Tab-separated table of N, CA and C in Angstrom:
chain	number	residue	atom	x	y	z
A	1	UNK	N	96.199	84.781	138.777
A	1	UNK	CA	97.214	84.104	137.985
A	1	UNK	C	96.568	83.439	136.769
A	2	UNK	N	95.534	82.480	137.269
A	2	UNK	CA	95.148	82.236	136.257
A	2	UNK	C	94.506	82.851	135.096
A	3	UNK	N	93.564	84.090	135.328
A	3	UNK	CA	93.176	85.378	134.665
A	3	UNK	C	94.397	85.820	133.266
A	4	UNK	N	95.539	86.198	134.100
A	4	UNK	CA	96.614	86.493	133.166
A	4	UNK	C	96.945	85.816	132.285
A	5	UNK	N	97.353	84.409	132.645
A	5	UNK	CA	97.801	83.029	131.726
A	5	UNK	C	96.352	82.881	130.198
A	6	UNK	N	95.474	82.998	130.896
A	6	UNK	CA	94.658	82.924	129.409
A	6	UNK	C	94.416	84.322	128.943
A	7	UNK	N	94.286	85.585	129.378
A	7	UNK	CA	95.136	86.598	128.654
A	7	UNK	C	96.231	86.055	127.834
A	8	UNK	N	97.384	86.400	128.192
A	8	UNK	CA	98.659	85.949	127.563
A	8	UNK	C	98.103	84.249	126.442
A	9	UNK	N	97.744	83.624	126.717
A	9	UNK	CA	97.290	82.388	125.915
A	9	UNK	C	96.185	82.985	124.826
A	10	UNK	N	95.301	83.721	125.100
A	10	UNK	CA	94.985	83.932	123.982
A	10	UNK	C	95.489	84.999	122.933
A	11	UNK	N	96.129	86.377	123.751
A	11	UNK	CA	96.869	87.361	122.775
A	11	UNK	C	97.732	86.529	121.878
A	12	UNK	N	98.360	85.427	122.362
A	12	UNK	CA	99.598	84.631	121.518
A	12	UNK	C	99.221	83.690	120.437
A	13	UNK	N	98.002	83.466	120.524
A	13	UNK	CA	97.154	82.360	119.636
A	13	UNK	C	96.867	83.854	118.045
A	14	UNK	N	96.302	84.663	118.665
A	14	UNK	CA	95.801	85.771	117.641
A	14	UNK	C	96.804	85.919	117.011
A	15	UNK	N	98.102	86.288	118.035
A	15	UNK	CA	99.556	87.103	117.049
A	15	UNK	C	99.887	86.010	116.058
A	16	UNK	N	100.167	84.754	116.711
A	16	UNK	CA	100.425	83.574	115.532
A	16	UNK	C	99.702	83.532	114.246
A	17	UNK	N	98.739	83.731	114.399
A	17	UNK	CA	97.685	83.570	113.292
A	17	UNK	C	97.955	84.574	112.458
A	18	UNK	N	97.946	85.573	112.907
A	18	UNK	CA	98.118	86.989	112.477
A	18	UNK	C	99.125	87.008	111.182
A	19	UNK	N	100.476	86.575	111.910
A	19	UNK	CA	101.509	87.235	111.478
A	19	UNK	C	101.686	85.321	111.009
A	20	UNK	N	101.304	84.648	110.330
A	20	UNK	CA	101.092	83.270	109.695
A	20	UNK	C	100.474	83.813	108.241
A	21	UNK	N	99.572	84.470	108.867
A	21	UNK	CA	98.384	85.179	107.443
A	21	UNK	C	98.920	86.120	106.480
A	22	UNK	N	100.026	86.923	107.217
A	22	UNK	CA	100.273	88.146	106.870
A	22	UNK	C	101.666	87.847	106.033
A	23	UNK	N	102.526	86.976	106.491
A	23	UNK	CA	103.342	86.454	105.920
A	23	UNK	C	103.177	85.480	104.777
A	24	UNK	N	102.291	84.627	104.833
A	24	UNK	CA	102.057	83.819	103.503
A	24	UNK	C	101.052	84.977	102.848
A	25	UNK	N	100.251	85.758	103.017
A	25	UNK	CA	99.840	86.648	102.309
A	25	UNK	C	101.314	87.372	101.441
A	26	UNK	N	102.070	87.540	102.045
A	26	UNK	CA	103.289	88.076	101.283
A	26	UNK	C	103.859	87.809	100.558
A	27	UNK	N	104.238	86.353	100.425
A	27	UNK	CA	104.527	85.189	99.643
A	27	UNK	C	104.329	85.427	98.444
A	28	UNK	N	102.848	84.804	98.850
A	28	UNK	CA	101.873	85.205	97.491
A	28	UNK	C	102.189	86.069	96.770
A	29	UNK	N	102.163	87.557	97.091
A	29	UNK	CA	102.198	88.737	96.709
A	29	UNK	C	104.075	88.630	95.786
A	30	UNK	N	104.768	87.783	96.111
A	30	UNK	CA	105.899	87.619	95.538
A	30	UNK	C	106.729	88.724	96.300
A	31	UNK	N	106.693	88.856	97.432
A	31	UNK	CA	107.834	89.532	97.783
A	31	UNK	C	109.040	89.039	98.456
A	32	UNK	N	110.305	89.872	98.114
A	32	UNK	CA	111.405	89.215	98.420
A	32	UNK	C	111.751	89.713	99.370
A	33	UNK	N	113.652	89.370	99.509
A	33	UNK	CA	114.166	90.265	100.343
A	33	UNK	C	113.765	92.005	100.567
A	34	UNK	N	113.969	92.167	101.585
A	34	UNK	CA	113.453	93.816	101.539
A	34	UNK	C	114.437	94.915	102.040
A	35	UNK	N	115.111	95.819	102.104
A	35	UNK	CA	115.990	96.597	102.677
A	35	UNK	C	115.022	96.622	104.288
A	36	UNK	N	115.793	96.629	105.133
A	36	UNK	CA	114.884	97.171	106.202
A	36	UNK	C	115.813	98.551	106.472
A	37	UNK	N	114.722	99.298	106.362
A	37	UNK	CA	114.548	101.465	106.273
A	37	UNK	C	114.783	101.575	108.084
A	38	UNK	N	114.352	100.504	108.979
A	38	UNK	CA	114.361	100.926	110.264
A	38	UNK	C	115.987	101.147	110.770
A	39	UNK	N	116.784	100.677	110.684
A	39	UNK	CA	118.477	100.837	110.290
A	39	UNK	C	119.053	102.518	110.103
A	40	UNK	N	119.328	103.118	111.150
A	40	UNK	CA	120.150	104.390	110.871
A	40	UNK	C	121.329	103.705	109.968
A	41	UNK	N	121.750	105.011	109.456
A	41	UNK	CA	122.881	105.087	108.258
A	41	UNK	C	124.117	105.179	109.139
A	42	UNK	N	124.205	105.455	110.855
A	42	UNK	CA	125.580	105.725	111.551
A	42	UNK	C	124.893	105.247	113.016
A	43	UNK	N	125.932	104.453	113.492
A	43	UNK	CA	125.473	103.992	114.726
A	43	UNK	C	126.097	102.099	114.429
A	44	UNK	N	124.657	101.519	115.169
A	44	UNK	CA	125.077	100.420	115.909
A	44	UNK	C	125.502	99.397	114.079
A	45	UNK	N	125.200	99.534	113.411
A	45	UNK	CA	125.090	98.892	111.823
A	45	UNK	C	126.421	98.938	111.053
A	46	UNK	N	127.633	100.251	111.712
A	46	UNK	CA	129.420	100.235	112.029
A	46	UNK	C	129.358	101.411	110.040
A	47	UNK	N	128.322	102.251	110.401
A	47	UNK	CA	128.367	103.684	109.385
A	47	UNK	C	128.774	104.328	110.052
A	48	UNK	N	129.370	106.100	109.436
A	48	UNK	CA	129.609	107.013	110.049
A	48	UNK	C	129.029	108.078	108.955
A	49	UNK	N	129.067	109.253	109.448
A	49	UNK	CA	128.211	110.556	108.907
A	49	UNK	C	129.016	110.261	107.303
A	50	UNK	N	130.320	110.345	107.217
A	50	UNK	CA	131.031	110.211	105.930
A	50	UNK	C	130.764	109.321	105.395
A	51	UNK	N	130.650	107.935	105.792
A	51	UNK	CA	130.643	106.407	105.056
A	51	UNK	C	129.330	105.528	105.440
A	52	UNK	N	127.941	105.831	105.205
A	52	UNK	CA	127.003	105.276	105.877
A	52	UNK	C	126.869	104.042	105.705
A	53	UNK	N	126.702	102.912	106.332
A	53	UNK	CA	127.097	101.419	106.038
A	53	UNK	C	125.674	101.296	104.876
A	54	UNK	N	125.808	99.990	104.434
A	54	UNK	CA	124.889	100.029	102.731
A	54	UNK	C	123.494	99.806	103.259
A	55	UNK	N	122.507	99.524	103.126
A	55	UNK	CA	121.315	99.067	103.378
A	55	UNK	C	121.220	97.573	103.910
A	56	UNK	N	120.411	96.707	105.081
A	56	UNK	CA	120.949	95.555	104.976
A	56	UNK	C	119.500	95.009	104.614
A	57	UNK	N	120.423	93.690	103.992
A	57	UNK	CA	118.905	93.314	103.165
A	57	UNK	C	118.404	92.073	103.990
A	58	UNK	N	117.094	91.571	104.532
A	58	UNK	CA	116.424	90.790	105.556
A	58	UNK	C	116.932	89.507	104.900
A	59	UNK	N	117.747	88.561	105.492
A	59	UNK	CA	117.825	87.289	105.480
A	59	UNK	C	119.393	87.284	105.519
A	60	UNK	N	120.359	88.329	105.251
A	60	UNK	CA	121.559	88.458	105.910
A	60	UNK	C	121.869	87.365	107.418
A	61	UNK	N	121.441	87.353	108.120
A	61	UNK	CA	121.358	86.560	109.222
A	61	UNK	C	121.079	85.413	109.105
A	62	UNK	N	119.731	85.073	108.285
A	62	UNK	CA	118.979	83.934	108.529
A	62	UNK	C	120.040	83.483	107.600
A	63	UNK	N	120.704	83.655	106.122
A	63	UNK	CA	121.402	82.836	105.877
A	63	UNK	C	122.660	82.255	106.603
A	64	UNK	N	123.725	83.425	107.140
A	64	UNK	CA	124.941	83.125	107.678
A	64	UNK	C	124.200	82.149	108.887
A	65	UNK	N	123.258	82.062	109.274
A	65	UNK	CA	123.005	80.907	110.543
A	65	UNK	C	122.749	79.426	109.942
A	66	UNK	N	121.898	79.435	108.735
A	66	UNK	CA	122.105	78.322	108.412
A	66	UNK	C	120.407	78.131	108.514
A	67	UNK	N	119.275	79.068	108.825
A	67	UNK	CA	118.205	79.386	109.309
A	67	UNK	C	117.327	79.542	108.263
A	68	UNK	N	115.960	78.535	107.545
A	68	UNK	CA	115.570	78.710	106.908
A	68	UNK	C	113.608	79.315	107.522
A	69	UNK	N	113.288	80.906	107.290
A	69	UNK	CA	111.911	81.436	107.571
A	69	UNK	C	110.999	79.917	107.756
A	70	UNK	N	111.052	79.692	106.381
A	70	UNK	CA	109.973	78.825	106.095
A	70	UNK	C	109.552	77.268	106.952
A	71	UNK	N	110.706	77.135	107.484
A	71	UNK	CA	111.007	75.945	108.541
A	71	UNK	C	110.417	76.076	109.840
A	72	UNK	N	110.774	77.655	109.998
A	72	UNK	CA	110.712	78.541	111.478
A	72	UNK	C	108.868	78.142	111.373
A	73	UNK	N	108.556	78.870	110.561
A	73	UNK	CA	107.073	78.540	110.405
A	73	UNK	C	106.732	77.497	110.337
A	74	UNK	N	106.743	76.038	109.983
A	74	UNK	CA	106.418	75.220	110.036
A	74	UNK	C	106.214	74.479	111.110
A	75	UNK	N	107.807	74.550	111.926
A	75	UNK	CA	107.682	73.906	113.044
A	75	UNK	C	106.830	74.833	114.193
A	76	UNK	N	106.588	76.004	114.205
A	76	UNK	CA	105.452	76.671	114.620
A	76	UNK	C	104.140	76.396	114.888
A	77	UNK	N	103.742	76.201	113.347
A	77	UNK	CA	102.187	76.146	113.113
A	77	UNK	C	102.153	74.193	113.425
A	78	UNK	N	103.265	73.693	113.727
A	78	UNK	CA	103.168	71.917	114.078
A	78	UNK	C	103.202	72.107	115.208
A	79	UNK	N	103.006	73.711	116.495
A	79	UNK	CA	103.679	73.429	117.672
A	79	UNK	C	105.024	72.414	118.388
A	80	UNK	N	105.806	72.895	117.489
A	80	UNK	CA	107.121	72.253	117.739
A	80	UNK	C	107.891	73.499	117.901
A	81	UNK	N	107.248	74.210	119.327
A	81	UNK	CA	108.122	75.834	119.311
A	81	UNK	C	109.192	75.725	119.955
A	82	UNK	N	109.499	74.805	120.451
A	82	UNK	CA	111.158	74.784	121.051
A	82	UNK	C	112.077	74.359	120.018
A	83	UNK	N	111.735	73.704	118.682
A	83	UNK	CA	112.518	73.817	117.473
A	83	UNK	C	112.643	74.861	117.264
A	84	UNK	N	111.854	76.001	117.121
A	84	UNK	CA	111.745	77.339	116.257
A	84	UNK	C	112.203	78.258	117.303
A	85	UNK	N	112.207	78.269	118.825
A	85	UNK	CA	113.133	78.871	119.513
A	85	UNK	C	114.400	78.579	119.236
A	86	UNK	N	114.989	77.808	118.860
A	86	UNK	CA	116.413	76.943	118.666
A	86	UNK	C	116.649	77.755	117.816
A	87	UNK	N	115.936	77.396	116.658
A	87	UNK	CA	116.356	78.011	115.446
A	87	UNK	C	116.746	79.454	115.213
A	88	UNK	N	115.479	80.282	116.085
A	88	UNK	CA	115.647	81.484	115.971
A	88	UNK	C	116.455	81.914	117.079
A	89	UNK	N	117.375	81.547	117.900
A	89	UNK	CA	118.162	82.060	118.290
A	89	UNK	C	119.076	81.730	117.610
A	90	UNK	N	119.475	81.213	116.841
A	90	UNK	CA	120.795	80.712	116.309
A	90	UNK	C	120.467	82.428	115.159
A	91	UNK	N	119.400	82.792	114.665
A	91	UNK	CA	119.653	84.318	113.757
A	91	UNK	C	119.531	85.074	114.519
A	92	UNK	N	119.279	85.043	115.910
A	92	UNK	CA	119.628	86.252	116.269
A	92	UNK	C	120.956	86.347	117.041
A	93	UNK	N	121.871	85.083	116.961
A	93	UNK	CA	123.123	85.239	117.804
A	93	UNK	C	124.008	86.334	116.413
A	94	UNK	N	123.020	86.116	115.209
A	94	UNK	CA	123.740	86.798	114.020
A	94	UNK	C	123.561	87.754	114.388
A	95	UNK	N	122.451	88.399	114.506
A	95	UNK	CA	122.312	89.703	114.398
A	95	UNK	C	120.759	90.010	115.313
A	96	UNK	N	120.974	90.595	116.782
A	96	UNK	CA	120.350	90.383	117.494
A	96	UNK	C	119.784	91.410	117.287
A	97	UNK	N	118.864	92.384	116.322
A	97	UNK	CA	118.522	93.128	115.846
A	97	UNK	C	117.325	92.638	114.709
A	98	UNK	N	117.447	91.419	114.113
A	98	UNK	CA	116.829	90.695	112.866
A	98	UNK	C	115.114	91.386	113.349
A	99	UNK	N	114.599	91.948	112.449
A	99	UNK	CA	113.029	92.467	112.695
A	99	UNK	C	112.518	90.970	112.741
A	100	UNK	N	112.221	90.089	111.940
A	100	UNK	CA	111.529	88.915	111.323
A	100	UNK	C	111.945	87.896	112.321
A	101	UNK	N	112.993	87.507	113.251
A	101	UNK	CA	113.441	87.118	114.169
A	101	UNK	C	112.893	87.180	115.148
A	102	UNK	N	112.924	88.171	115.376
A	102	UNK	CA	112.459	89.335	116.783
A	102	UNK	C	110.879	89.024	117.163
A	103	UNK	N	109.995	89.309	115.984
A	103	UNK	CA	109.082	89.167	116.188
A	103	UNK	C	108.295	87.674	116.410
A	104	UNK	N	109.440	86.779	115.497
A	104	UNK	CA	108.653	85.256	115.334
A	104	UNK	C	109.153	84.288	116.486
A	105	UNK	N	110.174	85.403	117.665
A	105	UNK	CA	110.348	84.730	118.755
A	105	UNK	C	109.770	85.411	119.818
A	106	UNK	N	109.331	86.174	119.444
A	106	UNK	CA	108.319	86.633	120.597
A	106	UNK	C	106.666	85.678	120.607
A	107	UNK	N	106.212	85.315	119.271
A	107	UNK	CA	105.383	84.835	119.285
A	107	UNK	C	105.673	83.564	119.716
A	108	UNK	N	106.599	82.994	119.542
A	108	UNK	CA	106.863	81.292	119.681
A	108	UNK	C	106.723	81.308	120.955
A	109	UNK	N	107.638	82.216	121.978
A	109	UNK	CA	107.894	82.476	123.769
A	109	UNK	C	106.621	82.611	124.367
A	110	UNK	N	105.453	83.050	123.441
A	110	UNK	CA	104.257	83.633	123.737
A	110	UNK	C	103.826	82.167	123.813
A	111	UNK	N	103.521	80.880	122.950
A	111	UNK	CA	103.017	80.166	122.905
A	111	UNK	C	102.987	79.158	123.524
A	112	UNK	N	103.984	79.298	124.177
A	112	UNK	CA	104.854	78.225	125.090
A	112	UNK	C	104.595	78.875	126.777
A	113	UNK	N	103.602	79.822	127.107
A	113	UNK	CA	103.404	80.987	128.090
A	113	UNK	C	104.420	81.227	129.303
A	114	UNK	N	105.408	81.450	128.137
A	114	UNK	CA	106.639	82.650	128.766
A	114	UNK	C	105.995	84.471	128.335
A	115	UNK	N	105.121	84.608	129.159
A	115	UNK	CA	104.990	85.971	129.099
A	115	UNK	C	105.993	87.214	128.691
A	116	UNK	N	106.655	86.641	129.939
A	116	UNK	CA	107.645	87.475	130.196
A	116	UNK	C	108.881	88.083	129.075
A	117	UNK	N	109.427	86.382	128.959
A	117	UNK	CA	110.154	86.430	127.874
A	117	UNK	C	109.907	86.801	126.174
A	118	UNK	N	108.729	86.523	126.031
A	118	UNK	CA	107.903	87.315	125.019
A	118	UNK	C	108.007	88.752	124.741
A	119	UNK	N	107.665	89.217	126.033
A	119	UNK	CA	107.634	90.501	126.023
A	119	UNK	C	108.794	90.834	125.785
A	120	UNK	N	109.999	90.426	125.942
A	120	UNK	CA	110.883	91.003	125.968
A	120	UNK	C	111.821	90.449	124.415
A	121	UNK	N	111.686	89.821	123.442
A	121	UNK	CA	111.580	89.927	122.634
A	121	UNK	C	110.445	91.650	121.491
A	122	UNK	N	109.307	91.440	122.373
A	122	UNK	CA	108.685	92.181	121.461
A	122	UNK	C	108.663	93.423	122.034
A	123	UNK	N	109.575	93.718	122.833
A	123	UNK	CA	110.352	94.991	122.963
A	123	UNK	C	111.590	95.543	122.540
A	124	UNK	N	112.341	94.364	122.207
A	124	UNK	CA	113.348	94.156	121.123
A	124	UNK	C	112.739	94.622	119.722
A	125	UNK	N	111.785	94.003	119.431
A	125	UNK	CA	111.081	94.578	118.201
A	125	UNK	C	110.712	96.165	117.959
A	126	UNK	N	109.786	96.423	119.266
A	126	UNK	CA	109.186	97.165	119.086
A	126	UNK	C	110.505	98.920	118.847
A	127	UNK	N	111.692	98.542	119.896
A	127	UNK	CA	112.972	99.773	119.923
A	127	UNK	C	113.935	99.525	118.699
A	128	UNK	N	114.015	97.728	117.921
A	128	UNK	CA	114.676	98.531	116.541
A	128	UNK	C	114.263	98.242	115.413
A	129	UNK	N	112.695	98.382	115.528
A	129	UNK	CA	111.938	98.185	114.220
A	129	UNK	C	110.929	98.919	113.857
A	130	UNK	N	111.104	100.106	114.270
A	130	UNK	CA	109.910	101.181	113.961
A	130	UNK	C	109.178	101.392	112.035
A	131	UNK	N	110.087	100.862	111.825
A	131	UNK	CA	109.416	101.368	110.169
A	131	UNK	C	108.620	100.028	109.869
A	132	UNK	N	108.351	99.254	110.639
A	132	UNK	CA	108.438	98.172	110.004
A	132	UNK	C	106.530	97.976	110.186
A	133	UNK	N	106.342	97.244	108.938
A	133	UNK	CA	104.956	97.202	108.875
A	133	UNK	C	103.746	96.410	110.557
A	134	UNK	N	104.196	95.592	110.690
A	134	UNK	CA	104.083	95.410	111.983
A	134	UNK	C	103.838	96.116	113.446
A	135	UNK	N	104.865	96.826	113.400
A	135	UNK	CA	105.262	97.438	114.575
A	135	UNK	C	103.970	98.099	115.466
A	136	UNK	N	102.686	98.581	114.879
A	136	UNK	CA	101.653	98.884	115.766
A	136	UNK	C	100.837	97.694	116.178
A	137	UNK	N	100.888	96.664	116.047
A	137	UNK	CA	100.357	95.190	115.841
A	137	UNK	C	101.013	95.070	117.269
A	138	UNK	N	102.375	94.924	117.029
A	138	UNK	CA	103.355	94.437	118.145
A	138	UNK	C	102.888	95.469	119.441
A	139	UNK	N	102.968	96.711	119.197
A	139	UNK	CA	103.098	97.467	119.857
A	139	UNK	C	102.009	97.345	120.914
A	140	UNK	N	101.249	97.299	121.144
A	140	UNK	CA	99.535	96.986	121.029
A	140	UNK	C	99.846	95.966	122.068
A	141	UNK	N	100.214	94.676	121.529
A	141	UNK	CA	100.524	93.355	121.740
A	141	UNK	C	101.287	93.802	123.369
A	142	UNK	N	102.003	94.439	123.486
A	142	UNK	CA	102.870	94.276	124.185
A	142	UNK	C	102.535	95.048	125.101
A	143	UNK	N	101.733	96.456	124.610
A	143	UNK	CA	101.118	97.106	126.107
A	143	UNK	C	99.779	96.133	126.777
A	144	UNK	N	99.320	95.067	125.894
A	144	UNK	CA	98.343	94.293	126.251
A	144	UNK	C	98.610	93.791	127.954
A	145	UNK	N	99.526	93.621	127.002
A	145	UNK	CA	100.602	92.363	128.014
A	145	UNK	C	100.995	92.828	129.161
A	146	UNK	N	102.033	94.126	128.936
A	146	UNK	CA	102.578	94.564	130.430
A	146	UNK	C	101.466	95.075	131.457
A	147	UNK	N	99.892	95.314	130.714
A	147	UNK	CA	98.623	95.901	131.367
A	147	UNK	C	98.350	94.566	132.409
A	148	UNK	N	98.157	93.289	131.893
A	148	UNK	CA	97.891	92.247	132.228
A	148	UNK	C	98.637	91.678	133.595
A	149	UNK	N	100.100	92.138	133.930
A	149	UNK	CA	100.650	91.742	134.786
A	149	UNK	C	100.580	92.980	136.007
């Protein structure tokens, strides 16, 4: 038991960091909203072969919730992850699909050593976010994990 717990404690320390770095690296870089490409054109997103719904652009959610990224992170990197669980469920009651969501509550669940529940966020990630720059990071992350138990 204990073996696993600092497994899981340290994979969750790396991902934080990781995806802390990678995101204010982005910043920097001035990037904005982004279409996310992982989104079929017909299916769960309410397109059809004739009318493919439009592209949706990342923060769709985080705004209608009222959910600001930059907060999510903060209260994070202050270990105040039961704020940033709060928070980030309130974007994903929007849209329980959000890539940027998905992933920054898997790490928070991670930090707090809910294994379990982690994982299951970053299996959420990993089935509707394939294009997404991340996704072998996560992926990785998560067979770590289910190896571990």
């Amino acid at each position: 038991m204990f073996k696993e717990r600092h497994v899981v404690h340290f994979w969750a320390y790396r991902t934080i960091d990781a995806f802390c770095a990678a995101l204010s690296e982005e910043e920097e870089n001035g990037a904005g909203a982004k279409v996310d490409a992982a989104e079929p054109a017909s299916g769960r997103r309410g397109g059809d072969d004739d009318h493919p719904a439009p592209p949706r652009m990342r923060g769709d959610a985080w705004k209608s919730a009222g959910v600001d990224l930059d907060w999510v992170k903060t209260l994070i990197k202050e270990k105040e992850f039961q704020g940033a669980v709060t928070q980030l469920e309130k974007v994903l009651e929007k849209d329980p699909h959000d890539c940027e969501a998905l992933v920054w509550m898997g790490a928070a669940q991670a930090y707090t050593q809910n294994s379990l529940v982690a994982a299951r966020y970053y299996r959420r990630f990993v089935n509707s976010c394939p294009a997404d720059k991340r996704f072998k990071a996560v992926r990785n992350i998560l067979e770590a994990v289910e190896k571990a138990r």
